[in-house]
Amino acid sequence: MHPLITAALRAGITMVIAFGLFGQVVIIPTTAADEVDRFPGYAPFATPYTVLAVLGVACVQVALVAVWRLLGMARHGAIFAPRAFRWVDVVIGSSAVATALAIGAAAHLAVAEIPSPDDGMEITGALAAAVTAAGIGASFAMLTVIMRSLLRKATALQTEMAEVI
């Protein structure tokens, strides 16, 4: 892999992780507090949904750290090493956890009696966002599982070719 591409990807990963950290510390709690100030009926739901959002962002950050490590392995030509599977498994696990969080949020939003200042469109929008996040997360996890199986086949072929040569 070309060093400039690796450096650009790592710079992007660094920015996304830093922005995610800023979101976890500042944006998510501030937004939750603002919503409670605007509509006090949301107060019982602010802390659980804030924690849920922070955990969701943390799952993305964990996956990005694993991608960082995989980039390093690719740069050094070691992507077909058995330890690469550990990092791919981390990506799969973090996306599965994020998907489970989104499914839990969608289920809660679907059955809970959450008061709404208007006609309930905020809750409907949040439910749609949670269902969409769950669908995207599940799709990404399945795609990564498929990519993992392709990596396993490529690793086996490389090992076999190394034995022949």
mmCIF file of C-alpha atoms in Angstrom:
data_model
loop_
_atom_site.group_PDB
_atom_site.id
_atom_site.type_symbol
_atom_site.label_atom_id
_atom_site.label_comp_id
_atom_site.label_asym_id
_atom_site.label_seq_id
_atom_site.Cartn_x
_atom_site.Cartn_y
_atom_site.Cartn_z
ATOM 1 C CA MET A 1 0.000 0.000 0.000
ATOM 2 C CA HIS A 2 1.344 3.409 -0.911
ATOM 3 C CA PRO A 3 2.610 5.373 2.122
ATOM 4 C CA LEU A 4 0.683 8.510 1.130
ATOM 5 C CA ILE A 5 -2.589 6.618 1.052
ATOM 6 C CA THR A 6 -1.850 5.082 4.442
ATOM 7 C CA ALA A 7 -0.941 8.491 5.867
ATOM 8 C CA ALA A 8 -4.103 10.084 4.463
ATOM 9 C CA LEU A 9 -6.282 7.302 5.862
ATOM 10 C CA ARG A 10 -4.607 7.561 9.249
ATOM 11 C CA ALA A 11 -5.090 11.344 9.262
ATOM 12 C CA GLY A 12 -8.782 10.816 8.503
ATOM 13 C CA ILE A 13 -9.105 8.201 11.230
ATOM 14 C CA THR A 14 -7.413 10.543 13.705
ATOM 15 C CA MET A 15 -9.814 13.361 12.850
ATOM 16 C CA VAL A 16 -12.876 11.134 13.133
ATOM 17 C CA ILE A 17 -11.752 9.721 16.489
ATOM 18 C CA ALA A 18 -11.016 13.238 17.783
ATOM 19 C CA PHE A 19 -14.380 14.544 16.577
ATOM 20 C CA GLY A 20 -16.079 11.526 18.146
ATOM 21 C CA LEU A 21 -14.370 12.248 21.448
ATOM 22 C CA PHE A 22 -15.507 15.873 21.239
ATOM 23 C CA GLY A 23 -19.026 14.631 20.522
ATOM 24 C CA GLN A 24 -18.949 12.259 23.485
ATOM 25 C CA VAL A 25 -17.709 14.889 25.908
ATOM 26 C CA VAL A 26 -19.408 18.059 24.653
ATOM 27 C CA ILE A 27 -22.013 17.690 21.911
ATOM 28 C CA ILE A 28 -24.068 14.715 23.117
ATOM 29 C CA PRO A 29 -24.418 15.796 26.784
ATOM 30 C CA THR A 30 -25.046 19.429 25.814
ATOM 31 C CA THR A 31 -27.705 18.487 23.288
ATOM 32 C CA ALA A 32 -29.421 16.229 25.824
ATOM 33 C CA ALA A 33 -29.388 19.011 28.424
ATOM 34 C CA ASP A 34 -30.762 21.493 25.897
ATOM 35 C CA GLU A 35 -33.608 19.140 24.998
ATOM 36 C CA VAL A 36 -34.488 18.673 28.666
ATOM 37 C CA ASP A 37 -34.468 22.456 29.145
ATOM 38 C CA ARG A 38 -36.718 22.856 26.110
ATOM 39 C CA PHE A 39 -39.059 20.064 27.145
ATOM 40 C CA PRO A 40 -38.796 18.833 30.772
ATOM 41 C CA GLY A 41 -40.759 15.668 29.925
ATOM 42 C CA TYR A 42 -37.589 14.276 28.355
ATOM 43 C CA ALA A 43 -35.698 14.416 31.681
ATOM 44 C CA PRO A 44 -36.108 10.718 32.619
ATOM 45 C CA PHE A 45 -34.798 9.686 29.193
ATOM 46 C CA ALA A 46 -31.853 12.082 28.914
ATOM 47 C CA THR A 47 -29.262 10.083 30.832
ATOM 48 C CA PRO A 48 -29.982 6.633 29.339
ATOM 49 C CA TYR A 49 -30.042 7.974 25.787
ATOM 50 C CA THR A 50 -26.913 10.049 26.408
ATOM 51 C CA VAL A 51 -25.088 6.939 27.619
ATOM 52 C CA LEU A 52 -26.431 4.997 24.631
ATOM 53 C CA ALA A 53 -25.176 7.648 22.191
ATOM 54 C CA VAL A 54 -21.754 7.840 23.859
ATOM 55 C CA LEU A 55 -21.434 4.038 23.707
ATOM 56 C CA GLY A 56 -22.453 4.042 20.042
ATOM 57 C CA VAL A 57 -19.728 6.548 19.218
ATOM 58 C CA ALA A 58 -17.265 4.489 21.271
ATOM 59 C CA CYS A 59 -18.070 1.451 19.111
ATOM 60 C CA VAL A 60 -17.159 3.436 16.002
ATOM 61 C CA GLN A 61 -13.923 4.581 17.649
ATOM 62 C CA VAL A 62 -12.970 1.011 18.560
ATOM 63 C CA ALA A 63 -13.560 -0.096 14.965
ATOM 64 C CA LEU A 64 -11.423 2.780 13.706
ATOM 65 C CA VAL A 65 -8.550 1.802 16.014
ATOM 66 C CA ALA A 66 -8.750 -1.717 14.578
ATOM 67 C CA VAL A 67 -8.698 -0.302 11.034
ATOM 68 C CA TRP A 68 -5.642 1.768 12.033
ATOM 69 C CA ARG A 69 -3.890 -1.427 13.101
ATOM 70 C CA LEU A 70 -4.913 -3.198 9.879
ATOM 71 C CA LEU A 71 -3.512 -0.297 7.858
ATOM 72 C CA GLY A 72 -0.203 -0.730 9.652
ATOM 73 C CA MET A 73 -0.210 -4.423 8.864
ATOM 74 C CA ALA A 74 -1.013 -3.748 5.201
ATOM 75 C CA ARG A 75 1.778 -1.173 4.988
ATOM 76 C CA HIS A 76 4.276 -3.746 6.260
ATOM 77 C CA GLY A 77 2.910 -6.526 4.045
ATOM 78 C CA ALA A 78 1.629 -8.521 7.016
ATOM 79 C CA ILE A 79 -2.098 -8.322 6.301
ATOM 80 C CA PHE A 80 -2.184 -12.063 5.602
ATOM 81 C CA ALA A 81 -0.831 -12.881 9.052
ATOM 82 C CA PRO A 82 -3.094 -14.693 11.513
ATOM 83 C CA ARG A 83 -3.084 -11.711 13.880
ATOM 84 C CA ALA A 84 -4.994 -9.681 11.263
ATOM 85 C CA PHE A 85 -8.052 -11.775 12.038
ATOM 86 C CA ARG A 86 -8.048 -10.482 15.605
ATOM 87 C CA TRP A 87 -8.422 -6.904 14.354
ATOM 88 C CA VAL A 88 -11.090 -7.864 11.844
ATOM 89 C CA ASP A 89 -12.938 -9.599 14.679
ATOM 90 C CA VAL A 90 -12.728 -6.356 16.689
ATOM 91 C CA VAL A 91 -14.403 -4.493 13.805
ATOM 92 C CA ILE A 92 -17.117 -7.149 13.597
ATOM 93 C CA GLY A 93 -17.647 -7.150 17.367
ATOM 94 C CA SER A 94 -17.850 -3.378 17.672
ATOM 95 C CA SER A 95 -20.306 -3.136 14.791
ATOM 96 C CA ALA A 96 -22.403 -5.911 16.345
ATOM 97 C CA VAL A 97 -22.466 -4.079 19.698
ATOM 98 C CA ALA A 98 -23.415 -0.808 17.978
ATOM 99 C CA THR A 99 -26.170 -2.634 16.101
ATOM 100 C CA ALA A 100 -27.468 -4.155 19.331
ATOM 101 C CA LEU A 101 -27.528 -0.694 20.931
ATOM 102 C CA ALA A 102 -29.499 0.669 17.985
ATOM 103 C CA ILE A 103 -31.939 -2.249 18.117
ATOM 104 C CA GLY A 104 -32.417 -1.673 21.847
ATOM 105 C CA ALA A 105 -33.064 2.024 21.282
ATOM 106 C CA ALA A 106 -35.517 1.266 18.476
ATOM 107 C CA ALA A 107 -37.358 -1.268 20.607
ATOM 108 C CA HIS A 108 -37.600 1.175 23.512
ATOM 109 C CA LEU A 109 -38.769 4.011 21.276
ATOM 110 C CA ALA A 110 -41.385 1.727 19.718
ATOM 111 C CA VAL A 111 -42.988 0.627 22.983
ATOM 112 C CA ALA A 112 -42.264 3.381 25.513
ATOM 113 C CA GLU A 113 -44.630 6.177 26.341
ATOM 114 C CA ILE A 114 -42.324 9.112 25.743
ATOM 115 C CA PRO A 115 -44.006 12.503 26.035
ATOM 116 C CA SER A 116 -43.582 14.814 23.081
ATOM 117 C CA PRO A 117 -43.981 18.599 22.914
ATOM 118 C CA ASP A 118 -45.642 18.482 19.514
ATOM 119 C CA ASP A 119 -47.435 15.724 17.688
ATOM 120 C CA GLY A 120 -44.884 12.998 18.370
ATOM 121 C CA MET A 121 -42.832 13.561 15.246
ATOM 122 C CA GLU A 122 -39.614 13.821 17.280
ATOM 123 C CA ILE A 123 -40.147 10.311 18.603
ATOM 124 C CA THR A 124 -41.066 9.012 15.148
ATOM 125 C CA GLY A 125 -37.920 10.581 13.709
ATOM 126 C CA ALA A 126 -35.771 9.112 16.480
ATOM 127 C CA LEU A 127 -37.355 5.689 15.893
ATOM 128 C CA ALA A 128 -36.663 5.942 12.156
ATOM 129 C CA ALA A 129 -33.063 6.940 12.866
ATOM 130 C CA ALA A 130 -32.600 4.020 15.288
ATOM 131 C CA VAL A 131 -34.074 1.508 12.832
ATOM 132 C CA THR A 132 -31.887 2.907 10.049
ATOM 133 C CA ALA A 133 -28.792 2.728 12.269
ATOM 134 C CA ALA A 134 -29.623 -0.875 13.176
ATOM 135 C CA GLY A 135 -30.036 -1.801 9.513
ATOM 136 C CA ILE A 136 -26.798 -0.130 8.490
ATOM 137 C CA GLY A 137 -24.933 -1.674 11.425
ATOM 138 C CA ALA A 138 -26.216 -5.159 10.667
ATOM 139 C CA SER A 139 -25.349 -4.759 6.983
ATOM 140 C CA PHE A 140 -21.849 -3.555 7.824
ATOM 141 C CA ALA A 141 -21.290 -6.435 10.255
ATOM 142 C CA MET A 142 -22.410 -8.980 7.647
ATOM 143 C CA LEU A 143 -20.234 -7.378 4.975
ATOM 144 C CA THR A 144 -17.244 -7.473 7.311
ATOM 145 C CA VAL A 145 -17.889 -11.155 8.063
ATOM 146 C CA ILE A 146 -17.830 -11.837 4.322
ATOM 147 C CA MET A 147 -14.624 -9.822 3.944
ATOM 148 C CA ARG A 148 -13.123 -11.806 6.823
ATOM 149 C CA SER A 149 -13.856 -15.073 5.035
ATOM 150 C CA LEU A 150 -12.203 -13.695 1.896
ATOM 151 C CA LEU A 151 -9.160 -12.703 3.963
ATOM 152 C CA ARG A 152 -9.045 -16.224 5.405
ATOM 153 C CA LYS A 153 -9.101 -17.754 1.891
ATOM 154 C CA ALA A 154 -6.419 -15.346 0.673
ATOM 155 C CA THR A 155 -4.274 -16.146 3.693
ATOM 156 C CA ALA A 156 -4.648 -19.869 3.055
ATOM 157 C CA LEU A 157 -3.715 -19.404 -0.613
ATOM 158 C CA GLN A 158 -0.676 -17.322 0.300
ATOM 159 C CA THR A 159 0.455 -19.948 2.812
ATOM 160 C CA GLU A 160 -0.041 -22.693 0.242
ATOM 161 C CA MET A 161 1.905 -20.778 -2.409
ATOM 162 C CA ALA A 162 4.724 -20.089 0.053
ATOM 163 C CA GLU A 163 4.991 -23.830 0.707
ATOM 164 C CA VAL A 164 5.152 -24.568 -3.018
ATOM 165 C CA ILE A 165 7.835 -21.997 -3.656
#
